[in-house]
Every structure is written in structure tokens, then in C-alpha cells.
One Martini backbone bead per residue (centre of mass of N, CA, C, O) as a GRO file, in nm:
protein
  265
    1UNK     BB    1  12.635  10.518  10.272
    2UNK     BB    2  12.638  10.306   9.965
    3UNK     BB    3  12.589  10.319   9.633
    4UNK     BB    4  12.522  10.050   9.449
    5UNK     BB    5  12.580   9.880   9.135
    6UNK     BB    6  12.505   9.559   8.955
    7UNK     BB    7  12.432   9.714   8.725
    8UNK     BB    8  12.276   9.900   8.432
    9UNK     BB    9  12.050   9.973   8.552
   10UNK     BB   10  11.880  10.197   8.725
   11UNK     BB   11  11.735   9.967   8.937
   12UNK     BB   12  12.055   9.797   8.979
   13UNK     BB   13  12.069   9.904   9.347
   14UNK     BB   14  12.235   9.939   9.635
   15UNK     BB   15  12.212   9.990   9.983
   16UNK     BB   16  12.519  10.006  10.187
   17UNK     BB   17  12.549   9.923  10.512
   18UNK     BB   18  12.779  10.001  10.801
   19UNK     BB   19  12.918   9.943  11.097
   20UNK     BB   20  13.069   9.990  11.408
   21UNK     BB   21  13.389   9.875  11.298
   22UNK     BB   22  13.545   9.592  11.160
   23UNK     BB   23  13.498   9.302  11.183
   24UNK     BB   24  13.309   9.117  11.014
   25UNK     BB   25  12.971   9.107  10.878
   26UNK     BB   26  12.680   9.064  10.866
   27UNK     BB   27  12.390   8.995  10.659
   28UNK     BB   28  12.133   9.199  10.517
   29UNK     BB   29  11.893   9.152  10.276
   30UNK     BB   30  11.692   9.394  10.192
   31UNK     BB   31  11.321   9.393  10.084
   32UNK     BB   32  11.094   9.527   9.899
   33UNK     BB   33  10.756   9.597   9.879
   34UNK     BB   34  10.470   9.663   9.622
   35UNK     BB   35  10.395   9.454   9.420
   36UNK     BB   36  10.612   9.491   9.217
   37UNK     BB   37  10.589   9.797   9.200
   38UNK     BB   38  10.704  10.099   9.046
   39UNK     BB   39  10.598  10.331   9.342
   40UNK     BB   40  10.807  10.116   9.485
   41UNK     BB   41  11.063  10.151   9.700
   42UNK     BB   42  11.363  10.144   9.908
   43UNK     BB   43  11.249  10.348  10.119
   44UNK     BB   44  11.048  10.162  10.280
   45UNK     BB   45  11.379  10.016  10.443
   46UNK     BB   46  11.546  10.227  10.551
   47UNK     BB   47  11.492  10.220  10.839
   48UNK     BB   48  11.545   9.907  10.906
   49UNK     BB   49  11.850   9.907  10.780
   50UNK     BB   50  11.949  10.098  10.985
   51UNK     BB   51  11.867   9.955  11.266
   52UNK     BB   52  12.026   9.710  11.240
   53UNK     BB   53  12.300   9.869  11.186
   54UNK     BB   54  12.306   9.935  11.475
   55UNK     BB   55  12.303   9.625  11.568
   56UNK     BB   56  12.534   9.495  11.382
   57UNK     BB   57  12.407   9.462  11.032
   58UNK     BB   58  12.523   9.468  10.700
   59UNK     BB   59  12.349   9.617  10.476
   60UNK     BB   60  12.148   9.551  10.138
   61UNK     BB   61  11.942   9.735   9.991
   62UNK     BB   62  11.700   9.670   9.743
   63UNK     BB   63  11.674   9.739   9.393
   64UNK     BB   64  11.444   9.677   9.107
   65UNK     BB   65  11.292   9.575   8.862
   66UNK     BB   66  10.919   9.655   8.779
   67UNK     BB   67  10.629   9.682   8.729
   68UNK     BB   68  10.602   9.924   8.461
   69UNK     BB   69  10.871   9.856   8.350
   70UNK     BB   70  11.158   9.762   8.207
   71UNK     BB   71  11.211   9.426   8.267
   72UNK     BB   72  11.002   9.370   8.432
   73UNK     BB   73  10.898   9.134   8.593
   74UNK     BB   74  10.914   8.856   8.396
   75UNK     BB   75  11.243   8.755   8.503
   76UNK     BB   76  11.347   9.019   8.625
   77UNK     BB   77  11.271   9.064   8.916
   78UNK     BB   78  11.417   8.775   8.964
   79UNK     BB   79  11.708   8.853   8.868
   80UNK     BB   80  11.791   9.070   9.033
   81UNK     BB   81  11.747   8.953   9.299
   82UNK     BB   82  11.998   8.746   9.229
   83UNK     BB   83  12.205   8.981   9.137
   84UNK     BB   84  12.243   9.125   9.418
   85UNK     BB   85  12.305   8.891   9.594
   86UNK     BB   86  12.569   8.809   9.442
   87UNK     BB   87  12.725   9.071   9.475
   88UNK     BB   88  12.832   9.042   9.757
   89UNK     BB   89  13.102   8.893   9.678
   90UNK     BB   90  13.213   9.167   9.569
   91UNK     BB   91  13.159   9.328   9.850
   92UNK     BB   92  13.377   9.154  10.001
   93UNK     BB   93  13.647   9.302   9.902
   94UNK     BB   94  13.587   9.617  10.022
   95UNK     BB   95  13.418   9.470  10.240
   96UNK     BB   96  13.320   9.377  10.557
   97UNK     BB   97  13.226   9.019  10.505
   98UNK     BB   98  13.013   8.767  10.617
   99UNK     BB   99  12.921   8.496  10.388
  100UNK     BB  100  12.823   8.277  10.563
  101UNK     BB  101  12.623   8.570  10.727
  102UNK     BB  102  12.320   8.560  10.486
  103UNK     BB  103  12.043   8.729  10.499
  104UNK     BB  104  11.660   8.744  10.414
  105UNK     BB  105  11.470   9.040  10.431
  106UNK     BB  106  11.126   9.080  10.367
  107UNK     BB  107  10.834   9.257  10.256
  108UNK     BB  108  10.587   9.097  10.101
  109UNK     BB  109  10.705   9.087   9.811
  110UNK     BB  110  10.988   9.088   9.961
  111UNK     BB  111  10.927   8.813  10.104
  112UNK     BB  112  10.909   8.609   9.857
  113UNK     BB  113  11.208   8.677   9.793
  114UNK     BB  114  11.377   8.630  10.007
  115UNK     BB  115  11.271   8.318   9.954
  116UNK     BB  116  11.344   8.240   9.690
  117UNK     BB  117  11.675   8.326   9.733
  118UNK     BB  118  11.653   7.998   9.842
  119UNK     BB  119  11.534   7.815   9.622
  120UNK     BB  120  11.692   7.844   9.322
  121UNK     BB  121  11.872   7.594   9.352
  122UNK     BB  122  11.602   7.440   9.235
  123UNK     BB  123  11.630   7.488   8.996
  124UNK     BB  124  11.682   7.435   8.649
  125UNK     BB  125  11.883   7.510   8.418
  126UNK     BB  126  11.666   7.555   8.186
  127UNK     BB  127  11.579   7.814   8.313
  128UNK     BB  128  11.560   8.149   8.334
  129UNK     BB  129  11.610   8.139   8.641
  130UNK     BB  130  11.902   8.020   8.653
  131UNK     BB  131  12.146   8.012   8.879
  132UNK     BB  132  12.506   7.987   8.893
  133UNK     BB  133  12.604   7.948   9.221
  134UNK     BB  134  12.480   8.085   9.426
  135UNK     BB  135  12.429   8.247   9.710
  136UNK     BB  136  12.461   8.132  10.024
  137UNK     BB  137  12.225   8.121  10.288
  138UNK     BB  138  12.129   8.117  10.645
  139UNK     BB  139  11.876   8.291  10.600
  140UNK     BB  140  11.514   8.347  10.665
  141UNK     BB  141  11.246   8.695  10.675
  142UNK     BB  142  10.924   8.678  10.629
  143UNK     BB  143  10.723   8.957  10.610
  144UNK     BB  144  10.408   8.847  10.484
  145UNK     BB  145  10.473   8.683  10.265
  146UNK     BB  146  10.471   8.565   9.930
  147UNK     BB  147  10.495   8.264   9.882
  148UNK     BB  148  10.220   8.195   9.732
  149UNK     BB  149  10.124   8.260   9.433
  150UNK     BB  150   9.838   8.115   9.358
  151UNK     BB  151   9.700   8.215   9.633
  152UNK     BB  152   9.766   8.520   9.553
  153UNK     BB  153   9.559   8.534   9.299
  154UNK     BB  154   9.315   8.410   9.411
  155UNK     BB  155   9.223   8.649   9.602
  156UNK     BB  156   9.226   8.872   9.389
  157UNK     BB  157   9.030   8.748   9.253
  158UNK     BB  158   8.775   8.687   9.444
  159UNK     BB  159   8.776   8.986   9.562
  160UNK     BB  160   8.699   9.116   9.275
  161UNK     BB  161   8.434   8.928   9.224
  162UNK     BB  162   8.294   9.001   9.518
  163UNK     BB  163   8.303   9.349   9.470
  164UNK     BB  164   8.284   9.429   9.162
  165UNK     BB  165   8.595   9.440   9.026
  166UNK     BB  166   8.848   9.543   8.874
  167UNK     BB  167   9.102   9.425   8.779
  168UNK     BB  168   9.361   9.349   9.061
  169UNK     BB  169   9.667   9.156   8.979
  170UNK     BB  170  10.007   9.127   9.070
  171UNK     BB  171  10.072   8.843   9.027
  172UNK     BB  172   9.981   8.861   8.726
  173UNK     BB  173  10.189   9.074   8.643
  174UNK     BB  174  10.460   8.958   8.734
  175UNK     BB  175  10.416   8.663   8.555
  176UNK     BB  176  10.166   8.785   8.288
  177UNK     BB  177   9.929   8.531   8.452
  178UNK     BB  178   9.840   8.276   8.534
  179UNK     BB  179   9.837   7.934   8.630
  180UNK     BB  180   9.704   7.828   8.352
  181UNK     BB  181   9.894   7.989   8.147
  182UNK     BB  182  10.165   7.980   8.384
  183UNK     BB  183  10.273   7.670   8.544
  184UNK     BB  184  10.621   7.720   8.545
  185UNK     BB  185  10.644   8.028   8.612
  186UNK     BB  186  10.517   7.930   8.932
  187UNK     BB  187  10.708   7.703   8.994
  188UNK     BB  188  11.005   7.903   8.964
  189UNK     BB  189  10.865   8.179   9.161
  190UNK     BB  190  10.731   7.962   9.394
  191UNK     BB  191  10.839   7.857   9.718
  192UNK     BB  192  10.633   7.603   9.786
  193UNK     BB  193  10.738   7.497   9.479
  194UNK     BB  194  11.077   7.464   9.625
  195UNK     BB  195  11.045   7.253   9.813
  196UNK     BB  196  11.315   7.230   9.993
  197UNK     BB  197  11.574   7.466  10.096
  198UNK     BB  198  11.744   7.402  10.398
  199UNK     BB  199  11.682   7.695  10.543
  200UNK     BB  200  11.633   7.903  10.790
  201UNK     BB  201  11.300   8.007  10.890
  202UNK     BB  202  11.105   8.316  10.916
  203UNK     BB  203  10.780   8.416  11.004
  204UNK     BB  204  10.590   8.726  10.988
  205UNK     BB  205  10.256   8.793  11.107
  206UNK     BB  206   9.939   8.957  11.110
  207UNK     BB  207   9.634   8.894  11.176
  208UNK     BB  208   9.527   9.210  11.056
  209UNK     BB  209   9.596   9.120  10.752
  210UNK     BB  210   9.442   9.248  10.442
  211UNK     BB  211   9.707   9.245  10.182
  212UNK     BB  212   9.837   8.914  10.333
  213UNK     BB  213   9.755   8.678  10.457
  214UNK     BB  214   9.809   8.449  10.697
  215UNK     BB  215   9.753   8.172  10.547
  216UNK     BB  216  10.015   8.127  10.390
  217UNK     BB  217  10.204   8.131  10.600
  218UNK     BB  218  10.073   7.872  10.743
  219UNK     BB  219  10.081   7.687  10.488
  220UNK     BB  220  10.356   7.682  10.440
  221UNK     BB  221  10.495   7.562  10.706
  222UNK     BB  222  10.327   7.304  10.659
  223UNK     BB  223  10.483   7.232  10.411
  224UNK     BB  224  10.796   7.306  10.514
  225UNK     BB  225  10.786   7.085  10.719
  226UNK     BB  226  10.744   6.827  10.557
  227UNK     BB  227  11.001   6.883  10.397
  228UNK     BB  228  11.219   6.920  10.630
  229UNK     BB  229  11.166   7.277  10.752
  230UNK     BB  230  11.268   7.518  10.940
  231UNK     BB  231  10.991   7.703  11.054
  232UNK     BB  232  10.917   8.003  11.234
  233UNK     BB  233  10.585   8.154  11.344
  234UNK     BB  234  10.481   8.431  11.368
  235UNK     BB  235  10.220   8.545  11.539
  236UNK     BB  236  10.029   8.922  11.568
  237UNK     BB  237   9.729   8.976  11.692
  238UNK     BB  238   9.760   9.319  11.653
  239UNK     BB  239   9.871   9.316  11.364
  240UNK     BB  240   9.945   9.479  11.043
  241UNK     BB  241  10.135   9.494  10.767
  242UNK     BB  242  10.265   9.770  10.839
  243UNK     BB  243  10.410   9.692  11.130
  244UNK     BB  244  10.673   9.517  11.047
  245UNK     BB  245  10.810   9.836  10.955
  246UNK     BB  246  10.807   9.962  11.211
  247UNK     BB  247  11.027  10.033  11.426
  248UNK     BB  248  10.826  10.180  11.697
  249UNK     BB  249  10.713   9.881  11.719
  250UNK     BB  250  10.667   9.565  11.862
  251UNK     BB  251  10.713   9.433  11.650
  252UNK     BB  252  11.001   9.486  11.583
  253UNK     BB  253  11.131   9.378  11.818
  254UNK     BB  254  11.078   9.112  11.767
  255UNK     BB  255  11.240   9.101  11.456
  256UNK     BB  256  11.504   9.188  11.565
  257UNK     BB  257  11.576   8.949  11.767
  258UNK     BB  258  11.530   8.713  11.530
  259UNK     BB  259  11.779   8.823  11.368
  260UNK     BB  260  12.007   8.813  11.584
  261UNK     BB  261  11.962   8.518  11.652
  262UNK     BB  262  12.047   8.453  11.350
  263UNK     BB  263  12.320   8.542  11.313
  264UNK     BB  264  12.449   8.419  11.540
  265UNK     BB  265  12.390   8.073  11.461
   0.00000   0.00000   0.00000
């Protein structure tokens, strides 16, 4: 395993793991979720990037800046996530990596990231998030993942209010502020805001999931299969949050099956 700095902050670097043989080798671009937040951090994928790796996909495990740090949040967070991807191109001058065969997977709020850096393409230039050039994905896989954002606003402001809880809103914190008061921010950081893709996604989720409601992946589904995107749709009907990056559970071997049957086609 290589630590690599993509950036100068301390928290912009990714683990590169590469497995056995010579290569080109697939990339996943592995992405930690704990709602965008400073206390989570790449640990929670480690063993995910393992054992891809050993499945013969060098991983690219990435850490970023979170809410609660300098500089996370927007705009910063999902630059960061935009530069750590693009440095694969870097990473491919020193390591056999096929450029070809980059997918990214990533878990709740890393499963955001995973689809939002498909959908980047489609932001305007004049935007702070838009990247020229963007590294071009083969696929997305995301697991649990917020892909609405506005959706996902609303579950914790309603849950707030209906247990009479003190305001407690990661994606409030994210954008910065609600969807009534940050419309553009949201349109151009929620991948369901930024349909059609282009390129073939897979989501899996939990029935049992409290964390991420299972409506978001099946909502997002059918708005991107409207806009005639690919997207596949796992529902685990005995799975909880966090059962699908537990590598000795049924959820991943069904998600690793999924994942080397995207990188071969």
C-alpha cells in the first residue's frame, strides 16, 4: 500500500493498493461515507480496498476534507473528491493502471461522491464546482449512497421535528444551509439534479437501512432510467447501513460479484 498526497492539505490523500501480477490493472476509486463528517475518516474502507485487491482491482482509497475541518464542506468536499480522481491520471505514469477501467464505489455519503464525480461533466463552466476534463468513469457503485440531496435533507429535518430532536442535518452542513436558501448549491452537488450520467451505475441497498432510507436509491432509479441511464438496482432485503461493506457478510459478496463483473465488460 502507497500513501499518496494528491493535494497539500493533510487530509488530501488517497491509499493506493495494487495486487499481484503486472498488469493494467482496473481501478476502484474506494470512498468513505459518516455524512461528510471530520470524526470518519478512509479507515472505515480499508478492508473493502483489501479485498477488491486481492480480487485483482487496484484500489485508490481516498480521504478528503469533511465538515468540521477548514476547507471541507462545499465547495471543498466534493473538490477534493474531483482532484483525488483526476490524480489517477498522475498515479497511471508510475503504476500500471488501465485509465480505460475506473469505477467508483463508495458507501453513504461516499456513495454520493462516487456518483456525483459521474455527473460532474454535466455542471456549467461558471460554476465553482466544474472541473475541465474531468477523468472519465467506466462506472459507479453506490452503496446505501445520498444521491438526493434535498431528499435527504428532508428525512433528518423531519425526523428532527417529529422526535422533537435538536436540529441535526449532515447535509445542511454539507451545502451549508437548506435547499430553499441554497438552490444552485444543490443542483450542482445532488447526482439525481445532474441525470443523465451516461455511464452504467449500480446501487445497493438495504431494506433494513435506518441510516440512508432504501426510497432515495429506488427514486433516483427511476428518475435515471427516465433519462435513459443504465442503473441497477440491488435491494438487500435483510441488510442494514452498514452490512455492505462488511467483507464477511452475504451483502459484499453479492457487491464484489457486481463490482468485477463491472470492471471485465
Amino acid at each position: 500500500m502507497d500513501k499518496v498526497f494528491y493535494g497539500e492539505n493533510e487530509n488530501q490523500f488517497g491509499e493506493l493498493r495494487l495486487p499481484e501480477g503486472e498488469g493494467p490493472f482496473p481501478v476502484a476509486i474506494v470512498i468513505h461515507g459518516g455524512f461528510w463528517r471530520k470524526p470518519f475518516t478512509l479507515e472505515i474502507m480499508r478492508e473493502v480496498a483489501e479485498d477488491l485487491t486481492k480480487s485483482g482491482i487496484a484500489t485508490w482509497n481516498i480521504e478528503y476534507r469533511r465538515t468540521g475541518q477548514e476547507g471541507g464542506g462545499y465547495p471543498g468536499t466534493l473538490t477534493d473528491a474531483a482532484q483525488a480522481t483526476d490524480y489517477i491520471r498522475e498515479l497511471a505514469r508510475s503504476f500500471p493502471l488501465n485509465l480505460e477501467k475506473v469505477v467508483t464505489i463508495g458507501h453513504s455519503a461516499g456513495g454520493h461522491l462516487a456518483t456525483w464525480l459521474a455527473a460532474r461533466n454535466r455542471i456549467d463552466k461558471n460554476n465553482e464546482l466544474f472541473t475541465k476534463n474531468p477523468l472519465p468513469l467506466h462506472g459507479v457503485v453506490s452503496l446505501a449512497g445520498v444521491n438526493d440531496l434535498e431528499m435527504m435533507y428532508g428525512v433528518h429535518n423531519y425526523r428532527d421535528q417529529a422526535l422533537s430532536l435538536d436540529p441535526n442535518n449532515p447535509t445542511a452542513e454539507l451545502i451549508g444551509g437548506s435547499p430553499g436558501h441554497y438552490p444552485d448549491r444543490y443542483k450542482n452537488a445532488s447526482p439525481v439534479e445532474l441525470l443523465p450520467l451516461g455511464v452504467q451505475q449500480i446501487l445497493v441497498h438495504g431494506a433494513l437501512d435506518i441510516n440512508v432510507p432504501i426510497g432515495i436509491s429506488d427514486y433516483y432509479q427511476r428518475e435515471a432510467e427516465g433519462e435513459g441511464d443504465l442503473v441497477k438496482l440491488i435491494e438487500l432485503p435483510s441488510a442494514e447501513h452498514f452490512m455492505l461493506i462488511d467483507i464477511t457478510s452475504f451483502a459484499w459478496e453479492t457487491i464484489k460479484e457486481e463490482i468485477k463483473l463491472l470492471v471485465e465488460h
